[in-house]
CSV table of C-alpha atoms in Angstrom, one decimal:
chain,number,residue,atom,x,y,z
A,1,MET,CA,77.0,60.4,79.4
A,2,ARG,CA,76.3,64.2,77.6
A,3,LYS,CA,73.3,64.4,80.5
A,4,SER,CA,76.1,64.0,83.2
A,5,LYS,CA,78.8,66.6,81.5
A,6,ILE,CA,76.1,69.0,81.0
A,7,SER,CA,75.1,68.9,84.6
A,8,GLU,CA,78.8,69.7,85.8
A,9,GLU,CA,79.2,71.9,83.6
A,10,ALA,CA,76.3,74.0,85.3
A,11,VAL,CA,77.7,72.9,88.5
A,12,GLN,CA,80.8,74.3,87.6
A,13,THR,CA,79.0,77.4,86.2
A,14,ASP,CA,77.6,78.1,89.4
A,15,LEU,CA,80.3,77.1,91.4
A,16,LEU,CA,82.3,80.4,89.7
A,17,ALA,CA,79.5,82.4,90.0
A,18,GLU,CA,79.7,82.6,93.8
A,19,THR,CA,82.9,82.5,94.1
A,20,VAL,CA,83.2,86.0,92.5
A,21,ALA,CA,80.1,87.1,94.6
A,22,GLU,CA,82.1,86.3,97.1
A,23,SER,CA,85.0,88.4,96.1
A,24,ASN,CA,82.6,91.3,95.2
A,25,TYR,CA,81.7,91.4,98.6
A,26,GLN,CA,84.9,91.4,100.3
A,27,ARG,CA,86.7,94.2,97.8
A,28,ILE,CA,83.3,96.1,98.4
A,29,ARG,CA,83.1,95.4,101.7
A,30,ARG,CA,87.5,96.5,102.6
A,31,ASP,CA,86.3,99.9,100.3
A,32,ILE,CA,84.3,100.9,103.2
A,33,ILE,CA,86.6,99.9,105.7
A,34,PHE,CA,89.3,101.3,104.7
A,35,GLY,CA,87.3,104.7,103.7
A,36,ARG,CA,87.4,103.9,99.5
A,37,LEU,CA,83.4,103.9,99.3
A,38,ALA,CA,83.7,107.0,102.5
A,39,PRO,CA,80.1,107.3,104.5
A,40,GLY,CA,77.5,108.6,103.5
A,41,GLN,CA,78.2,107.6,99.8
A,42,LYS,CA,75.5,107.3,97.2
A,43,LEU,CA,75.5,102.9,95.6
A,44,LYS,CA,74.8,103.8,92.5
A,45,LEU,CA,74.0,100.3,91.1
A,46,ASP,CA,75.4,101.5,87.3
A,47,ASN,CA,78.6,103.4,88.7
A,48,LEU,CA,79.4,100.1,91.3
A,49,LYS,CA,78.8,97.5,88.2
A,50,ALA,CA,81.4,98.8,85.9
A,51,THR,CA,83.7,99.3,89.2
A,52,TYR,CA,83.4,95.7,90.1
A,53,GLU,CA,82.5,93.6,87.1
A,54,THR,CA,79.2,92.0,88.2
A,55,SER,CA,75.4,92.3,87.5
A,56,VAL,CA,73.4,94.3,89.1
A,57,SER,CA,71.5,91.5,90.4
A,58,THR,CA,74.8,90.5,92.3
A,59,LEU,CA,74.9,93.6,93.6
A,60,ARG,CA,71.8,94.0,95.3
A,61,GLU,CA,72.5,90.9,97.0
A,62,ILE,CA,75.6,91.9,98.1
A,63,LEU,CA,74.9,95.6,99.1
A,64,ASN,CA,72.0,93.7,101.2
A,65,ARG,CA,74.4,91.3,103.3
A,66,LEU,CA,76.4,94.9,103.7
A,67,THR,CA,72.9,96.2,105.1
A,68,SER,CA,72.5,93.6,107.5
A,69,GLU,CA,75.9,94.6,108.5
A,70,GLY,CA,75.5,98.2,109.3
A,71,LEU,CA,77.9,99.2,107.0
A,72,VAL,CA,74.7,99.6,104.6
A,73,VAL,CA,71.9,101.7,104.3
A,74,ALA,CA,69.0,100.9,102.2
A,75,GLU,CA,67.3,103.9,101.4
A,76,GLY,CA,63.8,101.9,99.7
A,77,GLN,CA,63.4,102.8,96.2
A,78,ARG,CA,66.0,105.5,96.3
A,79,GLY,CA,69.0,102.5,96.7
A,80,PHE,CA,71.9,102.6,98.7
A,81,GLU,CA,74.6,104.4,101.0
A,82,VAL,CA,77.5,103.9,102.8
A,83,ALA,CA,76.6,104.2,106.6
A,84,ARG,CA,77.5,107.0,107.8
A,85,VAL,CA,79.4,107.9,111.0
A,86,SER,CA,79.0,109.8,114.4
A,87,ILE,CA,80.1,110.3,117.9
A,88,ALA,CA,78.1,108.4,119.4
A,89,ASP,CA,78.4,105.3,116.6
A,90,LEU,CA,82.1,105.4,117.4
A,91,ARG,CA,81.5,105.7,121.7
A,92,GLU,CA,79.1,102.5,121.1
A,93,ILE,CA,81.4,100.1,118.9
A,94,ALA,CA,83.9,100.7,121.2
A,95,ALA,CA,82.9,99.5,123.8
A,96,LEU,CA,80.8,96.6,122.6
A,97,ARG,CA,84.6,96.4,120.9
A,98,LEU,CA,86.0,96.4,124.4
A,99,LEU,CA,82.5,94.1,126.0
A,100,LEU,CA,84.1,91.4,123.8
A,101,GLU,CA,87.9,91.8,123.8
A,102,GLU,CA,87.8,91.2,127.5
A,103,HIS,CA,85.8,88.7,128.0
A,104,ALA,CA,87.8,87.0,125.1
A,105,LEU,CA,91.0,88.2,126.0
A,106,GLU,CA,90.5,86.3,129.7
A,107,GLN,CA,89.6,82.6,128.2
A,108,SER,CA,92.4,83.3,125.9
A,109,PHE,CA,95.4,84.3,128.4
A,110,GLU,CA,93.6,80.7,130.1
A,111,GLN,CA,93.9,78.6,127.6
A,112,GLY,CA,96.7,79.3,124.9
A,113,ASP,CA,99.2,76.7,124.8
A,114,LEU,CA,103.3,77.7,123.1
A,115,GLU,CA,101.5,77.7,119.2
A,116,TRP,CA,99.3,80.1,121.0
A,117,GLU,CA,102.1,82.0,121.8
A,118,ALA,CA,104.7,81.5,119.1
A,119,GLN,CA,101.8,83.2,116.8
A,120,LEU,CA,101.2,85.8,118.8
A,121,VAL,CA,104.4,86.9,119.1
A,122,SER,CA,104.7,87.0,115.2
A,123,ALA,CA,101.8,89.0,115.4
A,124,HIS,CA,103.1,91.2,117.4
A,125,HIS,CA,106.4,91.7,115.6
A,126,LYS,CA,104.9,92.3,112.2
A,127,LEU,CA,102.6,95.0,113.3
A,128,ALA,CA,105.4,96.8,115.4
A,129,ARG,CA,107.7,96.6,112.1
A,130,MET,CA,104.2,98.6,110.1
A,131,GLU,CA,103.3,101.0,113.6
A,132,ALA,CA,108.1,101.9,112.7
A,133,VAL,CA,106.9,102.9,109.3
A,134,MET,CA,104.1,104.8,110.2
A,135,ALA,CA,105.9,106.7,113.3
A,136,SER,CA,108.6,107.8,109.6
A,137,GLY,CA,106.2,109.7,108.7
A,138,ASP,CA,104.8,107.9,105.8
A,139,THR,CA,101.4,107.1,105.5
A,140,GLY,CA,101.3,105.2,102.0
A,141,GLN,CA,101.1,102.1,104.0
A,142,ALA,CA,97.9,102.5,106.3
A,143,GLU,CA,95.9,99.8,105.2
A,144,ASP,CA,98.5,97.4,106.5
A,145,TRP,CA,99.6,99.1,109.3
A,146,LYS,CA,95.6,98.2,110.5
A,147,ARG,CA,95.7,94.9,109.0
A,148,TYR,CA,98.7,94.7,111.2
A,149,ASP,CA,96.6,95.7,114.2
A,150,TRP,CA,93.5,93.5,113.3
A,151,GLU,CA,95.6,90.9,113.8
A,152,PHE,CA,97.9,91.1,116.7
A,153,HIS,CA,94.2,91.7,118.1
A,154,GLN,CA,93.1,88.7,116.4
A,155,ALA,CA,95.9,86.3,117.8
A,156,LEU,CA,95.4,88.7,121.6
A,157,ILE,CA,92.0,86.4,122.0
A,158,ALA,CA,92.8,83.3,119.3
A,159,ALA,CA,92.7,80.5,122.6
A,160,CYS,CA,89.6,81.9,123.7
A,161,GLY,CA,87.9,78.4,122.2
A,162,SER,CA,84.7,79.5,121.0
A,163,ARG,CA,84.4,80.2,117.0
A,164,LEU,CA,81.4,83.3,117.5
A,165,LEU,CA,83.0,85.0,119.8
A,166,MET,CA,86.2,85.7,117.5
A,167,GLU,CA,83.7,85.7,114.6
A,168,THR,CA,81.6,88.5,116.6
A,169,HIS,CA,84.4,90.9,117.8
A,170,SER,CA,85.8,90.4,114.1
A,171,ALA,CA,82.7,92.4,113.1
A,172,VAL,CA,82.6,95.0,116.1
A,173,PHE,CA,86.3,95.4,114.9
A,174,ASP,CA,85.9,96.1,111.7
A,175,LYS,CA,83.4,98.4,112.0
A,176,TYR,CA,86.0,100.2,115.3
A,177,LEU,CA,89.1,100.0,111.9
A,178,ARG,CA,86.9,102.1,109.7
A,179,TYR,CA,85.6,105.2,112.2
A,180,GLN,CA,90.2,105.0,112.1
A,181,MET,CA,90.6,104.5,108.4
A,182,VAL,CA,88.2,108.1,108.3
A,183,ALA,CA,90.0,109.9,111.1
A,184,LEU,CA,93.1,108.1,110.4
A,185,SER,CA,94.1,107.6,114.1
A,186,TYR,CA,97.7,107.2,114.9
A,187,ARG,CA,99.0,107.9,118.0
A,188,GLY,CA,102.4,107.2,117.5
A,189,GLY,CA,104.5,106.4,120.7
A,190,VAL,CA,101.8,106.1,123.0
A,191,ALA,CA,99.8,102.5,120.6
A,192,GLU,CA,103.0,100.8,120.4
A,193,GLN,CA,103.8,101.0,123.5
A,194,GLU,CA,100.6,99.7,124.7
A,195,HIS,CA,100.6,96.7,122.3
A,196,ARG,CA,104.2,95.6,124.2
A,197,GLN,CA,102.8,95.6,127.1
A,198,LEU,CA,99.9,93.9,125.7
A,199,LEU,CA,102.0,91.4,124.7
A,200,ASP,CA,104.3,91.4,127.6
A,201,ALA,CA,100.9,90.4,129.8
A,202,ALA,CA,99.6,87.6,127.8
A,203,LEU,CA,102.7,85.9,127.8
A,204,LYS,CA,102.9,86.0,131.9
A,205,ARG,CA,99.0,85.1,131.2
A,206,ASP,CA,98.4,87.9,134.1
A,207,SER,CA,94.6,89.2,132.0
A,208,THR,CA,93.8,91.6,134.8
A,209,LYS,CA,96.9,93.3,133.5
A,210,ALA,CA,96.3,93.1,130.1
A,211,LYS,CA,92.5,93.8,130.9
A,212,ASP,CA,93.4,97.2,132.1
A,213,ILE,CA,96.1,98.4,129.3
A,214,LEU,CA,92.8,97.5,126.9
A,215,LYS,CA,91.1,99.8,128.3
A,216,ARG,CA,93.3,102.3,127.9
A,217,HIS,CA,94.0,101.5,124.5
A,218,ILE,CA,90.5,101.5,122.7
A,219,GLN,CA,90.0,105.3,125.0
A,220,GLY,CA,93.2,105.9,123.4
A,221,GLY,CA,91.9,105.4,120.5
A,222,VAL,CA,88.5,107.5,120.5
A,223,GLU,CA,89.6,110.7,121.8
A,224,HIS,CA,92.2,109.8,119.3
A,225,ALA,CA,90.5,109.9,116.6
A,226,LEU,CA,87.9,112.7,118.2
A,227,GLY,CA,90.3,115.8,119.0
A,228,LYS,CA,90.8,115.7,114.6
A,229,GLY,CA,88.1,117.3,114.3
A,230,LEU,CA,86.6,114.6,111.5
A,231,LEU,CA,83.6,113.4,113.4
A,232,SER,CA,82.5,116.7,115.5
A,233,SER,CA,79.0,117.0,114.7
A,234,PRO,CA,77.1,113.7,115.0
A,235,VAL,CA,75.1,112.6,111.9
A,236,LYS,CA,72.0,110.4,111.5
A,237,GLN,CA,72.0,107.3,109.1
A,238,ALA,CA,70.1,107.9,106.3
A,239,LYS,CA,66.4,106.0,107.2
């Protein structure tokens, strides 16, 4: 009985450690995507240890995981830094997002049911409310705005029938989102109208029209971000 109890406690300890590690991974990942950890910023383990209240070994595991996702760059013996940004990288990410989302969107429109439509309408309602907040000049809720933007585009393709496609699109969208947060690229009424048009096309199952709108939507977002001048010169990632 004593041995069994000790084993059970060890398992619970391991599970707790895994939960804490996953929580910190998600926190650091969000902080990179939303710009709290800026492009090119050195990720000093001692500083991160204090901020995220976790061990150096756990931080190394997390940063190596984020390196494999392209959000962090390993500098050999010099440690880690947040992946830098560049015009060329933004264009490449946007093109990949468009490729994935167009394919998933077409599949989703073919297979979506009434429940899918309801979730899509709900996602758009939340996004539209947050876009109204942004339009008022209140940028203090920018993270909520982009979260609802992400949820709406995920809802559009949610019925595509492929978990791998959804996960891949989500990872690419997060990288695209990081650029938008760096430039705080809110296009106002143009983007709001495109989102409404995407919703209408989805409810009519008009994938041809939706893909045309999506292309203008993504390209417009890229050009608007570049127009703010925050990515005026390409920056190579550290090797």
